[in-house]
Each structure stands twice: as C-alpha cells, then as structure tokens.
C-alpha cells in the first residue's frame, strides 16, 4: 500500500464506543479536515445528516467518519468515499458483526408488508465486501496528502480547455470523470492559463458555492496572480436568467443541477464559451440524467461540443483499496453482458428473478444492475439496496444464453385501507412505496383509487445491442400476463418515444405533472392501462379531467418562463383526449 492509498477503518460496538474510538483515531487532526456524517447526531460535534451529504460534493477531507449504526445508505457511502484525499481514511462506525441496523428494514416497509418481510441481503452483501477487502486496524491517523502533481492526461485536458476559453467563437466542452480524477482542478488550471493570455469575464457556478472551492483554488492560486475581479461565483438559478454577459461560464458538479436548469443556462448565454464538468455515477445526484438527457440535447444545439474524459486518479493513487472496496460493495463498476451480434426472439427466455438467487449469483446481479445503470438516469446505488430487499418489488428478465438482455422492476401497489386513502386525500399522511396510488389520490383527487390493486412499472432496460428488436414489448407483455390487478401504470419523465411505446401496449396519459423533474427537466406523466371495470371508470374520469385542465396548464408553464415543450410533444400529450368539459 502506498502512502497515497486511502484506508477503510471499521469500528464496531455501541454508538458511544465507536464514537470514542473514532475520536482516538482522529486525535491531532485539524477538525476542519474531518467530516462527521450521522443521522443520529454526534455528541458535542457538528455533524452532517445523510440528506445533506450531497451538498458537500466538491469539498475534500482527510477523514470522513460515517455512522452506520442506524442504517446503510448506499448513496451516502459512495459520496463519502469520494470526499477523501489520498492517504486519508473512511471510518465506518458499525454495530457488532452480525447485527444489522434496524432502520435498514424500516425504510422499505410498505403496505401490506411488515419489517419481517424486508430482506437483509444488502447488509449481508456489504459485510461480505468488507470481509473480502483490506481493512485497517483502528490507529492514530495522519493528515492526508493534499499536494498533487497532476498527470499527463490532466495536462492534455487543461490544454484543450484553455484553447476553448480563449477562442472568439462560442463553444461547449463536457468533462466527465469518476471522483478524484482532478476535473475541478483542471477547470481552475485552464482558467488561470487563459487569463494570462487575455482578459475574460468568467462565471463559475454549481449547486452551492462550496462545490466550486477547488476551481477557485487553482484558478486564483496566489495574490500575485489575483484574477478574482474577473472570476465570480454566480448561483445557477440567477445565471440562467441574468442579462449579464460572460465570456466563459464554468458549471462544476453539473449533474447536481436539473437538465432544465442546464438548458436555461446554455440557451441564456449563446455567445459564451461553456464548460460543464461532472461525474456520471448514480450516487452523485443526477449523473445519468446529465449523460442520457442533457448531452443528447446539447448535441443538437448550434455550438460545437467537445467531449473530454479523465480516467487516471489524481487525489489518490491507482488501485486505491478504498475505491476498490466501494466499487465492489455498491456495484459502481457493473456493466451490461457481453456484446450480442445476432439472435432470434425464439431464443429469448423470460423469468422472474428470485431475490435469494440474485443475492447468491454475482454475475446475474451484475448483469441486471449494470443494465439498469446503463439505460436509466434514475438508477442509483440505493436502487441496489431496494432491488435486493424491498418486499413489494418484483424483478423480471429476458435472457439469452443465460445472460440478462432485458430487465424490468415493478412494484405491487394499491389495495389500501379506506382509512389510509382518506388520510392521503386530506393531506394527513403519505404512503411509502405507493407512488402511483398516492398520485391518483392526492394529486388527481380520486379518493376511491387507493382501493384498486395496481402494478407499477419502475424501470425497464434493454441491452444496447438489442434495442428496437421487440424485447421491451415482449417484456411488458410478459408482465401483463403474470399479474391480474385492477390496472397497470407507470410514471416517467415524458418523451415522444416513451409515449409511443406505452401507447402501443394499451397505456394512455391520465396526468401531466405541473412541474419539471429535477433530474430531466421534463414533466412527469402518469399512464395507466385499466383492466377491471372500476379501473376503466376511473380512467374515463381522469381523461375527461385532463382534457379540461391540460391546455391551461401548458399556457401557465409558458408564462412562467420555463423551457417550452416542443410542439410535437405538446401535440402528442393532447392526442385522442375527449372534448373538454
């Protein structure tokens, strides 16, 4: 192990015992260089709750002390690993070996299931990953190595960015890397080099100002080279609508911003040189939405787009043991099955995956999860936890030669007690794990919908070599044949292609969300396929209400100044609606 490799230290015992051990490990370290993360609080210490960890992206620490006594959160584990400098450590505070956190079960309890119905497979998989990899014994930790020299790969990226910043014509660069590869420092170094060539007005933005610290640290390294008057941090929502002109705009941790906000920034500054940097891993926020939605949109804009990548780690050494452990535990390196050259539909087999079999079969798990990650902007490491343990989920796959080539996750919802439906309707309660039922009750105002049994499609993904060959249609038809609910339904960020696909299988739009999705910038739609007479009656009422309300809703969104939907998409949403009341 090199002195720039990062450590993983596991402390076991009660909360008081592991806190005491953690304090002994970090004794003598600068408190500002230690991040305490806990959902239960840390005695006499400032701590960051799980929900706030994402706001720390772009900031680095010598040590992160992560409290897992009350539950494992896969996204938070992934985020925390990326904060740590080479030579630093991730300290995990955990219960004694074999004792799973109780909240692990509570978060996945949905009607009509109990905590005993929730699995503990993710916990067992995480413990197995810890056992497979090198863990350091509790010890006094040294300050991390914060001096980095960069790499030839990074220097090449800096040269590309510098040239882009000083040219006269507007251009766009997109820089994607895993964490620790030096993307923020590359942006800063390129700004510094560009400012030695010419005077530029520069805006730097991110989800919060702290996330831009590394950019400014390298762009303005000394007072002697003070370019601070030319570079300013601008909040993204202000940058999107300001009339101020900037020569260069930097968006760091871009995947934390919605696709819609990124589009507004891009369209609002057509003459600027624009550089957007992000990681694309699911735990970073909206990384896949950035890759699958925003970049595809960007390619159709008039400015030329340059794609840049950083693969070699800079903040820590290659083959870093902590990174290897976290990637293994969270399947951050999961990929699709090998390339498929040719096949016949008759060779495809359908099956429902047993969760115990999935837990025991690493290749099957990596095929399944890798396919979802590759195809969906919403897939995060927390989905791995949900896939393994949530009792209301069912997993269906299509396989070819025993490899997964299409996959879907569905949720069994509805059949709610009247008292629960009443509480949701009147805003006194929310109902976990019943997104479709809750939407129909609280947003569409149909109290009676909660009693209906529903099958909701959450994700569907097809191998990239086998798309547009009928596999998605085959998989959805298998779902229809496998269940007998009152209705089938799905919620998703709307596109013309997805509308056509679902309509071809008997689904129709019954609701269009009033706001845009934080990940895609697209309005969410609800589509259902009624089966029972009760569901058909509900469907007819919902379609009449949509015909009455949708034109006004679209007009209001235009007045609010949002990026308008394309005329083709508006027309597709309005298609076949009954005459408005």
Coordinates of C-alpha atoms in Angstrom, one line a residue:
X1 CA 0.0 0.0 0.0
X2 CA 1.4 3.4 -1.0
X3 CA 1.3 6.4 1.3
X4 CA -1.4 8.0 -1.0
X5 CA -3.7 5.0 -0.8
X6 CA -6.7 5.6 1.4
X7 CA -7.8 3.4 4.3
X8 CA -11.1 2.0 5.4
X9 CA -11.3 1.6 9.2
X10 CA -14.3 -0.3 10.7
X11 CA -15.2 0.4 14.3
X12 CA -17.7 -1.9 16.0
X13 CA -19.7 -1.6 19.1
X14 CA -22.3 0.7 20.6
X15 CA -22.6 4.3 19.3
X16 CA -20.8 5.6 22.4
X17 CA -18.0 3.0 21.9
X18 CA -17.4 3.7 18.2
X19 CA -17.6 7.5 18.8
X20 CA -14.8 7.2 21.4
X21 CA -12.7 5.0 19.1
X22 CA -13.2 7.5 16.2
X23 CA -12.1 10.4 18.4
X24 CA -8.9 8.4 19.2
X25 CA -8.2 7.8 15.6
X26 CA -8.5 11.4 14.6
X27 CA -6.7 12.9 17.6
X28 CA -4.4 15.7 16.5
X29 CA -6.0 16.2 13.0
X30 CA -7.4 19.6 12.0
X31 CA -11.1 19.5 12.9
X32 CA -11.9 21.3 9.6
X33 CA -10.4 18.4 7.7
X34 CA -12.7 15.8 9.3
X35 CA -16.3 15.3 8.2
X36 CA -18.7 13.6 10.7
X37 CA -21.8 12.1 9.0
X38 CA -24.6 10.7 11.1
X39 CA -28.4 10.6 11.1
X40 CA -28.4 10.3 14.9
X41 CA -26.2 13.1 15.9
X42 CA -22.6 13.1 17.3
X43 CA -22.1 14.1 20.9
X44 CA -20.6 17.6 21.1
X45 CA -19.8 17.7 17.4
X46 CA -21.1 19.3 14.3
X47 CA -22.4 16.5 12.1
X48 CA -23.9 16.3 8.6
X49 CA -27.1 14.3 8.3
X50 CA -27.4 11.8 5.4
X51 CA -29.7 14.0 3.4
X52 CA -27.2 16.9 3.4
X53 CA -24.2 14.9 2.3
X54 CA -24.8 15.6 -1.4
X55 CA -24.3 19.3 -0.7
X56 CA -20.6 18.6 0.2
X57 CA -19.8 17.3 -3.3
X58 CA -16.7 19.2 -4.5
X59 CA -15.2 19.5 -1.0
X60 CA -12.4 17.3 0.3
X61 CA -11.4 16.0 3.7
X62 CA -8.6 14.0 5.4
X63 CA -11.1 11.7 7.1
X64 CA -14.8 11.0 6.9
X65 CA -16.4 9.4 10.0
X66 CA -19.6 7.7 8.8
X67 CA -22.2 6.4 11.3
X68 CA -23.9 3.3 10.0
X69 CA -25.5 2.2 13.4
X70 CA -29.0 3.2 12.3
X71 CA -28.9 2.1 8.6
X72 CA -26.9 1.6 5.5
X73 CA -27.4 4.2 2.8
X74 CA -25.6 3.2 -0.4
X75 CA -25.6 6.6 -2.0
X76 CA -24.1 8.2 1.1
X77 CA -21.4 5.6 1.3
X78 CA -20.5 6.3 -2.3
X79 CA -20.5 10.0 -1.8
X80 CA -18.3 9.9 1.4
X81 CA -15.6 7.8 -0.3
X82 CA -15.2 10.5 -2.9
X83 CA -14.5 13.2 -0.4
X84 CA -11.3 11.8 0.9
X85 CA -7.8 12.8 -0.1
X86 CA -5.1 10.2 -0.8
X87 CA -3.6 9.0 2.4
X88 CA -6.8 9.7 4.2
X89 CA -9.4 7.3 5.6
X90 CA -13.1 6.4 5.7
X91 CA -14.1 5.4 9.3
X92 CA -17.2 3.3 9.4
X93 CA -19.0 3.2 12.8
X94 CA -21.0 0.0 12.9
X95 CA -22.8 -2.4 15.1
X96 CA -21.1 -5.7 16.2
X97 CA -20.6 -8.1 13.4
X98 CA -23.8 -9.9 12.5
X99 CA -26.2 -7.2 13.9
X100 CA -28.0 -5.4 11.0
X101 CA -29.2 -1.9 11.6
X102 CA -32.9 -1.9 12.4
X103 CA -33.7 1.1 10.1
X104 CA -32.4 -1.0 7.2
X105 CA -35.8 -2.7 7.3
X106 CA -38.0 0.2 8.3
X107 CA -37.3 2.2 5.2
X108 CA -38.6 -0.5 2.9
X109 CA -41.8 -1.4 4.8
X110 CA -44.8 -0.7 2.5
X111 CA -48.4 -1.7 2.8
X112 CA -49.3 -4.6 3.4
X113 CA -45.8 -5.8 4.4
X114 CA -44.2 -5.7 7.9
X115 CA -40.5 -5.3 8.8
X116 CA -40.1 -9.1 8.9
X117 CA -40.9 -9.2 5.2
X118 CA -38.0 -6.9 4.3
X119 CA -34.7 -8.7 3.4
X120 CA -31.3 -8.1 4.8
X121 CA -29.4 -9.2 1.7
X122 CA -27.8 -5.8 1.0
X123 CA -26.4 -5.7 4.6
X124 CA -25.0 -9.2 4.2
X125 CA -23.5 -8.3 0.8
X126 CA -21.9 -5.2 2.3
X127 CA -20.4 -7.2 5.2
X128 CA -19.1 -9.7 2.7
X129 CA -17.5 -7.0 0.7
X130 CA -15.8 -5.7 3.9
X131 CA -14.6 -9.2 4.6
X132 CA -13.1 -9.5 1.1
X133 CA -11.1 -6.3 1.1
X134 CA -8.2 -4.9 3.2
X135 CA -9.4 -3.1 6.3
X136 CA -7.0 -1.1 8.6
X137 CA -7.0 -1.7 12.3
X138 CA -8.0 1.3 14.4
X139 CA -5.0 3.6 14.7
X140 CA -4.0 7.2 15.1
X141 CA -4.4 8.7 11.6
X142 CA -2.0 11.1 9.8
X143 CA -3.1 14.1 7.8
X144 CA -3.8 13.2 4.1
X145 CA -1.6 14.1 1.2
X146 CA -3.1 17.3 -0.3
X147 CA -0.3 18.1 -2.7
X148 CA -0.9 16.6 -6.1
X149 CA 1.2 17.0 -9.2
X150 CA -1.4 16.1 -11.8
X151 CA -1.0 13.7 -14.7
X152 CA -0.2 13.8 -18.4
X153 CA -3.9 13.1 -19.1
X154 CA -5.0 16.0 -16.9
X155 CA -2.4 18.4 -18.6
X156 CA -3.9 17.4 -22.0
X157 CA -7.4 18.2 -20.8
X158 CA -6.2 21.6 -19.4
X159 CA -4.7 22.5 -22.8
X160 CA -7.9 21.6 -24.6
X161 CA -10.0 23.7 -22.1
X162 CA -7.5 26.7 -22.3
X163 CA -7.8 26.8 -26.0
X164 CA -11.6 26.7 -25.8
X165 CA -11.7 29.6 -23.3
X166 CA -9.6 32.0 -25.4
X167 CA -11.1 31.4 -28.8
X168 CA -13.6 34.0 -30.1
X169 CA -16.4 31.7 -31.3
X170 CA -18.8 30.2 -28.7
X171 CA -18.1 26.5 -27.9
X172 CA -19.0 23.9 -25.3
X173 CA -16.8 21.4 -23.5
X174 CA -18.2 18.5 -21.4
X175 CA -15.7 16.9 -19.0
X176 CA -16.8 13.6 -17.4
X177 CA -14.8 11.6 -14.8
X178 CA -15.0 9.5 -11.7
X179 CA -14.3 11.3 -8.5
X180 CA -10.7 12.1 -7.6
X181 CA -9.6 12.4 -11.2
X182 CA -8.9 16.2 -11.0
X183 CA -11.7 17.6 -13.1
X184 CA -12.3 20.7 -10.8
X185 CA -8.6 21.4 -10.6
X186 CA -8.3 21.0 -14.4
X187 CA -11.0 23.7 -14.8
X188 CA -9.2 26.0 -12.5
X189 CA -5.8 25.5 -14.1
X190 CA -7.3 26.2 -17.6
X191 CA -8.9 29.4 -16.3
X192 CA -5.6 30.5 -14.8
X193 CA -3.8 29.8 -18.1
X194 CA -6.5 31.5 -20.2
X195 CA -6.3 34.7 -18.0
X196 CA -2.6 35.0 -18.6
X197 CA -3.4 35.3 -22.3
X198 CA -6.3 37.7 -22.3
X199 CA -8.9 39.4 -20.1
X200 CA -12.1 37.4 -19.7
X201 CA -15.2 37.8 -17.7
X202 CA -15.9 34.4 -16.1
X203 CA -18.8 33.0 -14.1
X204 CA -18.4 29.8 -12.1
X205 CA -21.5 28.0 -10.8
X206 CA -22.5 24.8 -9.1
X207 CA -25.3 23.7 -6.9
X208 CA -23.7 25.5 -4.0
X209 CA -20.7 27.8 -3.7
X210 CA -18.7 25.3 -1.6
X211 CA -18.6 22.9 -4.5
X212 CA -16.6 25.5 -6.5
X213 CA -13.8 25.8 -4.0
X214 CA -11.3 23.6 -6.0
X215 CA -11.9 25.5 -9.2
X216 CA -11.1 28.8 -7.4
X217 CA -8.2 27.3 -5.6
X218 CA -6.4 26.5 -8.8
X219 CA -7.7 29.5 -10.8
X220 CA -6.5 32.0 -8.2
X221 CA -3.5 30.4 -6.5
X222 CA -1.7 33.5 -5.2
X223 CA -2.3 37.1 -4.5
X224 CA 0.4 37.9 -7.1
X225 CA -1.8 36.4 -9.8
X226 CA -5.0 37.8 -8.5
X227 CA -7.7 37.3 -11.1
X228 CA -10.5 37.4 -8.6
X229 CA -12.0 40.5 -10.0
X230 CA -12.5 38.7 -13.3
X231 CA -14.0 35.5 -11.8
X232 CA -17.1 35.3 -9.8
X233 CA -19.4 32.7 -8.3
X234 CA -23.0 33.0 -9.6
X235 CA -25.8 30.9 -8.3
X236 CA -27.2 28.7 -11.1
X237 CA -30.8 30.0 -10.9
X238 CA -29.5 33.5 -11.3
X239 CA -27.1 32.7 -14.1
X240 CA -29.9 31.0 -16.0
X241 CA -31.9 34.3 -16.3
X242 CA -29.3 37.1 -15.9
X243 CA -28.7 39.6 -18.7
X244 CA -25.0 39.9 -17.7
X245 CA -22.7 38.8 -20.4
X246 CA -19.8 36.4 -19.6
X247 CA -17.0 35.3 -21.9
X248 CA -16.7 31.9 -20.1
X249 CA -19.1 30.0 -17.9
X250 CA -18.0 27.1 -15.8
X251 CA -20.5 24.6 -14.4
X252 CA -18.9 22.2 -11.9
X253 CA -20.7 19.2 -10.5
X254 CA -23.2 19.8 -13.3
X255 CA -25.1 16.6 -12.7
X256 CA -26.5 18.1 -9.4
X257 CA -28.4 20.6 -11.5
X258 CA -31.6 19.7 -13.3
X259 CA -31.5 19.2 -17.0
X260 CA -33.9 22.0 -17.4
X261 CA -31.7 24.5 -15.5
X262 CA -28.7 23.5 -17.5
X263 CA -30.7 24.1 -20.7
X264 CA -31.7 27.5 -19.4
X265 CA -28.1 28.4 -18.7
X266 CA -27.0 27.2 -22.1
X267 CA -29.8 29.0 -24.0
X268 CA -29.4 32.1 -22.0
X269 CA -25.8 32.6 -22.9
X270 CA -25.5 31.7 -26.6
X271 CA -22.2 33.7 -27.1
X272 CA -20.3 32.3 -24.2
X273 CA -17.7 29.5 -24.1
X274 CA -19.2 27.0 -21.8
X275 CA -17.5 24.1 -19.8
X276 CA -19.6 21.6 -17.8
X277 CA -17.9 19.0 -15.6
X278 CA -19.4 16.2 -13.6
X279 CA -19.2 12.6 -12.6
X280 CA -21.7 10.2 -14.1
X281 CA -22.0 7.7 -11.2
X282 CA -25.5 7.4 -9.8
X283 CA -24.7 8.5 -6.3
X284 CA -23.5 11.9 -7.5
X285 CA -27.1 13.1 -7.9
X286 CA -28.4 13.2 -11.4
X287 CA -25.3 11.9 -13.3
X288 CA -27.1 9.6 -15.6
X289 CA -29.7 12.2 -16.4
X290 CA -26.9 14.5 -17.4
X291 CA -25.4 11.9 -19.7
X292 CA -28.5 10.4 -21.2
X293 CA -30.7 13.5 -21.5
X294 CA -28.7 16.8 -21.3
X295 CA -25.8 15.7 -23.5
X296 CA -28.1 14.3 -26.1
X297 CA -30.0 17.6 -26.2
X298 CA -26.7 19.6 -26.3
X299 CA -25.6 17.8 -29.4
X300 CA -28.5 19.3 -31.3
X301 CA -27.6 22.9 -30.3
X302 CA -25.6 25.2 -32.6
X303 CA -22.4 25.4 -30.6
X304 CA -19.8 22.7 -31.3
X305 CA -19.4 20.3 -28.4
X306 CA -16.0 18.9 -27.2
X307 CA -16.1 15.7 -25.1
X308 CA -13.3 15.2 -22.6
X309 CA -12.6 12.5 -20.0
X310 CA -10.3 11.9 -17.1
X311 CA -9.7 8.3 -16.1
X312 CA -6.5 8.3 -14.0
X313 CA -6.9 9.2 -10.3
X314 CA -5.1 12.2 -9.0
X315 CA -6.2 12.8 -5.4
X316 CA -5.2 9.2 -4.6
X317 CA -3.1 6.5 -6.3
X318 CA -4.3 4.0 -8.8
X319 CA -5.6 0.7 -7.4
X320 CA -6.7 2.6 -4.3
X321 CA -8.0 0.0 -1.9
X322 CA -10.9 2.2 -0.6
X323 CA -12.1 2.8 -4.1
X324 CA -11.9 -0.9 -5.0
X325 CA -13.9 -1.7 -1.9
X326 CA -16.7 0.8 -2.5
X327 CA -17.0 -0.1 -6.2
X328 CA -17.3 -3.7 -5.3
X329 CA -19.8 -3.2 -2.5
X330 CA -22.1 -0.8 -4.5
X331 CA -21.6 -2.3 -7.9
X332 CA -20.3 1.0 -9.3
X333 CA -18.4 -0.9 -11.9
X334 CA -21.4 -3.1 -13.0
X335 CA -21.8 -3.3 -16.8
X336 CA -24.0 -5.0 -19.3
X337 CA -23.5 -8.5 -20.6
X338 CA -21.0 -9.0 -23.5
X339 CA -22.0 -7.8 -26.9
X340 CA -24.7 -9.6 -28.7
X341 CA -24.2 -9.9 -32.5
X342 CA -27.3 -11.7 -33.6
X343 CA -30.3 -13.5 -32.1
X344 CA -33.9 -14.7 -32.8
X345 CA -36.8 -13.9 -30.5
X346 CA -37.4 -17.6 -30.1
X347 CA -34.1 -17.9 -28.3
X348 CA -35.2 -15.4 -25.6
X349 CA -36.4 -16.7 -22.3
X350 CA -38.5 -14.9 -19.7
X351 CA -38.2 -15.5 -15.9
X352 CA -39.0 -13.8 -12.6
X353 CA -35.8 -13.5 -10.5
X354 CA -35.9 -14.9 -7.0
X355 CA -34.1 -12.4 -4.7
X356 CA -32.1 -15.1 -2.9
X357 CA -30.8 -16.4 -6.2
X358 CA -29.9 -12.9 -7.2
X359 CA -28.0 -12.4 -4.0
X360 CA -26.1 -15.6 -4.5
X361 CA -25.4 -15.2 -8.2
X362 CA -22.9 -12.3 -8.7
X363 CA -22.9 -12.5 -12.5
X364 CA -26.7 -12.3 -12.6
X365 CA -26.7 -9.4 -10.2
X366 CA -24.1 -7.5 -12.2
X367 CA -26.0 -8.2 -15.4
X368 CA -29.3 -7.0 -14.0
X369 CA -28.0 -3.9 -12.2
X370 CA -25.5 -3.0 -14.9
X371 CA -28.3 -3.0 -17.5
X372 CA -30.4 -0.6 -15.3
X373 CA -27.4 1.7 -14.7
X374 CA -26.6 1.8 -18.4
X375 CA -30.1 2.6 -19.6
X376 CA -31.6 4.8 -16.8
X377 CA -30.8 8.2 -15.5
X378 CA -32.6 7.4 -12.2
X379 CA -30.6 4.3 -11.2
X380 CA -28.5 4.9 -8.1
X381 CA -26.6 2.6 -5.7
X382 CA -29.6 2.9 -3.3
X383 CA -31.6 1.0 -6.0
X384 CA -29.2 -1.9 -5.4
X385 CA -30.4 -2.0 -1.8
X386 CA -34.1 -1.7 -2.9
X387 CA -33.7 -4.5 -5.6
X388 CA -32.2 -6.9 -3.0
X389 CA -34.6 -6.2 -0.1
X390 CA -37.8 -4.3 -0.8
X391 CA -40.7 -6.8 -0.4
X392 CA -43.2 -5.1 -2.9
X393 CA -40.8 -5.2 -5.8
X394 CA -40.7 -7.9 -8.5
X395 CA -37.9 -8.4 -11.0
X396 CA -38.4 -9.8 -14.4
X397 CA -35.7 -10.5 -17.0
X398 CA -35.3 -11.8 -20.6
X399 CA -32.2 -13.9 -21.0
X400 CA -30.1 -15.1 -23.9
X401 CA -27.6 -17.9 -23.3
X402 CA -28.1 -17.3 -19.5
X403 CA -27.2 -13.6 -19.7
X404 CA -29.6 -10.8 -19.0
X405 CA -30.5 -8.9 -22.1
X406 CA -33.7 -7.0 -20.8
X407 CA -34.8 -6.2 -17.3
X408 CA -37.6 -4.6 -15.5
X409 CA -38.6 -3.7 -11.9
X410 CA -42.2 -3.5 -11.0
X411 CA -44.0 -2.5 -7.7
X412 CA -47.2 -4.0 -6.4
X413 CA -49.2 -1.1 -5.1
X414 CA -52.7 0.0 -4.0
X415 CA -55.3 -2.1 -2.2
X416 CA -55.1 0.5 0.6
X417 CA -57.4 0.5 3.6
X418 CA -60.1 3.2 3.4
X419 CA -58.6 5.0 6.4
X420 CA -55.2 5.3 4.6
X421 CA -56.8 6.6 1.4
X422 CA -58.7 9.2 3.5
X423 CA -55.6 10.3 5.3
X424 CA -53.7 10.7 2.0
X425 CA -56.6 12.5 0.4
X426 CA -56.8 15.1 3.2
X427 CA -53.0 15.5 3.3
X428 CA -52.6 14.0 6.8
X429 CA -50.3 11.2 5.6
X430 CA -48.2 9.9 2.8
X431 CA -48.0 6.3 1.9
X432 CA -44.5 4.8 1.3
X433 CA -43.8 2.7 -1.8
X434 CA -47.2 3.6 -3.5
X435 CA -46.2 6.3 -5.9
X436 CA -49.0 5.6 -8.4
X437 CA -51.7 5.2 -5.8
X438 CA -50.6 8.3 -3.9
X439 CA -50.6 10.3 -7.1
X440 CA -54.1 9.2 -8.1
X441 CA -55.4 10.0 -4.6
X442 CA -53.6 13.3 -3.6
X443 CA -52.8 14.9 -7.0
X444 CA -55.7 13.7 -9.1
X445 CA -58.1 13.9 -6.2
X446 CA -59.7 10.5 -6.6
X447 CA -60.0 9.0 -3.1
X448 CA -61.5 5.8 -4.4
X449 CA -58.4 5.0 -6.4
X450 CA -56.5 3.8 -3.3
X451 CA -58.7 0.6 -3.1
X452 CA -57.6 -0.6 -6.5
X453 CA -54.8 -3.1 -6.9
X454 CA -52.0 -1.8 -9.2
X455 CA -48.8 -2.9 -10.9
X456 CA -46.4 0.0 -11.5
X457 CA -43.5 -0.2 -13.9
X458 CA -40.5 1.4 -12.3
X459 CA -37.7 0.7 -14.7
X460 CA -37.3 -1.2 -18.0
X461 CA -34.0 -1.6 -19.8
X462 CA -32.8 -3.4 -22.9
X463 CA -29.3 -4.4 -23.9
X464 CA -27.8 -1.6 -26.1
X465 CA -27.0 -4.1 -28.9
X466 CA -30.6 -5.4 -28.9
X467 CA -32.8 -2.3 -28.8
X468 CA -35.6 -1.8 -31.3
X469 CA -35.9 -5.5 -31.8
X470 CA -39.1 -6.0 -29.8
X471 CA -37.6 -7.1 -26.4
X472 CA -39.2 -4.2 -24.4
X473 CA -42.6 -5.0 -25.8
X474 CA -42.1 -8.7 -25.1
X475 CA -41.1 -8.0 -21.5
X476 CA -44.1 -5.7 -20.8
X477 CA -46.5 -8.3 -22.4
X478 CA -45.0 -10.9 -20.0
X479 CA -45.8 -8.6 -17.1
X480 CA -49.4 -8.2 -18.3
X481 CA -49.7 -12.0 -18.4
X482 CA -48.1 -12.5 -15.0
X483 CA -50.5 -10.4 -12.9
X484 CA -54.2 -9.6 -12.6
X485 CA -54.5 -6.2 -11.0
X486 CA -57.2 -3.5 -11.5
X487 CA -54.7 -1.5 -13.5
X488 CA -51.2 -1.4 -14.8
X489 CA -49.4 2.0 -14.6
X490 CA -46.2 3.9 -14.8
X491 CA -44.7 7.4 -14.1
X492 CA -41.8 8.8 -16.0
X493 CA -40.2 12.0 -17.5
X494 CA -42.1 12.3 -20.7
X495 CA -40.6 11.9 -24.2
X496 CA -42.4 11.3 -27.5
X497 CA -40.7 7.9 -27.9
X498 CA -41.8 6.7 -24.5
X499 CA -45.3 7.9 -25.1
X500 CA -45.5 5.9 -28.4
X501 CA -44.1 2.8 -26.7
X502 CA -46.5 2.8 -23.9
X503 CA -49.5 3.6 -26.1
X504 CA -48.7 0.7 -28.3
X505 CA -49.2 -1.5 -25.3
X506 CA -52.6 -0.1 -24.3
X507 CA -51.5 2.7 -21.8
X508 CA -52.8 6.2 -22.0
X509 CA -51.9 9.5 -20.3
X510 CA -54.1 10.5 -17.4
X511 CA -52.0 13.1 -15.7
X512 CA -49.2 15.5 -16.7
X513 CA -47.1 16.9 -13.8
X514 CA -47.3 20.7 -13.2
X515 CA -43.5 20.9 -12.5
X516 CA -40.4 19.6 -14.3
X517 CA -38.5 16.6 -13.0
X518 CA -35.3 17.6 -11.0
X519 CA -33.3 15.0 -13.0
X520 CA -34.5 15.5 -16.6
X521 CA -36.3 18.9 -16.8
X522 CA -39.2 17.0 -18.3
X523 CA -42.7 17.0 -16.9
X524 CA -43.7 13.7 -15.3
X525 CA -46.6 11.9 -16.9
X526 CA -48.8 9.1 -15.4
X527 CA -50.0 6.5 -17.9
X528 CA -52.4 3.6 -17.0
X529 CA -53.8 0.5 -18.6
X530 CA -57.1 -0.3 -17.0
X531 CA -58.1 -3.9 -16.5
X532 CA -61.2 -4.1 -14.2
X533 CA -64.4 -2.1 -14.7
X534 CA -63.7 0.0 -11.6
X535 CA -60.3 1.0 -13.2
X536 CA -62.0 1.7 -16.5
X537 CA -64.5 4.1 -14.8
X538 CA -61.6 5.9 -13.1
X539 CA -59.7 6.1 -16.4
X540 CA -62.6 7.7 -18.2
X541 CA -63.0 10.3 -15.4
X542 CA -59.2 11.1 -15.4
X543 CA -59.1 11.5 -19.2
X544 CA -62.0 14.0 -19.1
X545 CA -60.3 16.0 -16.4
X546 CA -57.0 16.0 -18.3
X547 CA -58.8 17.3 -21.4
X548 CA -60.3 20.1 -19.3
X549 CA -57.0 21.1 -17.5
X550 CA -54.0 20.4 -19.8
X551 CA -54.3 23.4 -22.2
X552 CA -54.4 25.9 -19.3
X553 CA -51.6 24.0 -17.5
X554 CA -49.3 24.3 -20.6
X555 CA -50.2 28.0 -21.1
X556 CA -49.2 28.7 -17.4
X557 CA -45.9 27.0 -17.9
X558 CA -45.1 29.1 -20.9
X559 CA -46.0 32.3 -18.9
X560 CA -43.7 31.1 -16.1
X561 CA -40.8 31.3 -18.5
X562 CA -39.9 27.6 -18.4
X563 CA -38.1 26.0 -21.3
X564 CA -41.1 25.2 -23.5
X565 CA -42.1 21.7 -24.5
X566 CA -41.7 21.0 -28.2
X567 CA -44.9 21.5 -30.3
X568 CA -44.6 17.8 -31.2
X569 CA -44.6 16.7 -27.6
X570 CA -47.5 19.0 -26.7
X571 CA -49.5 17.6 -29.6
X572 CA -48.6 14.0 -28.5
X573 CA -49.8 14.7 -24.9
X574 CA -53.1 16.1 -26.2
X575 CA -53.7 13.2 -28.6
X576 CA -57.1 11.5 -28.5
X577 CA -58.3 13.4 -25.5
X578 CA -62.1 13.7 -25.2
X579 CA -63.7 17.1 -25.9
X580 CA -63.0 19.4 -22.8
X581 CA -65.9 19.9 -20.4

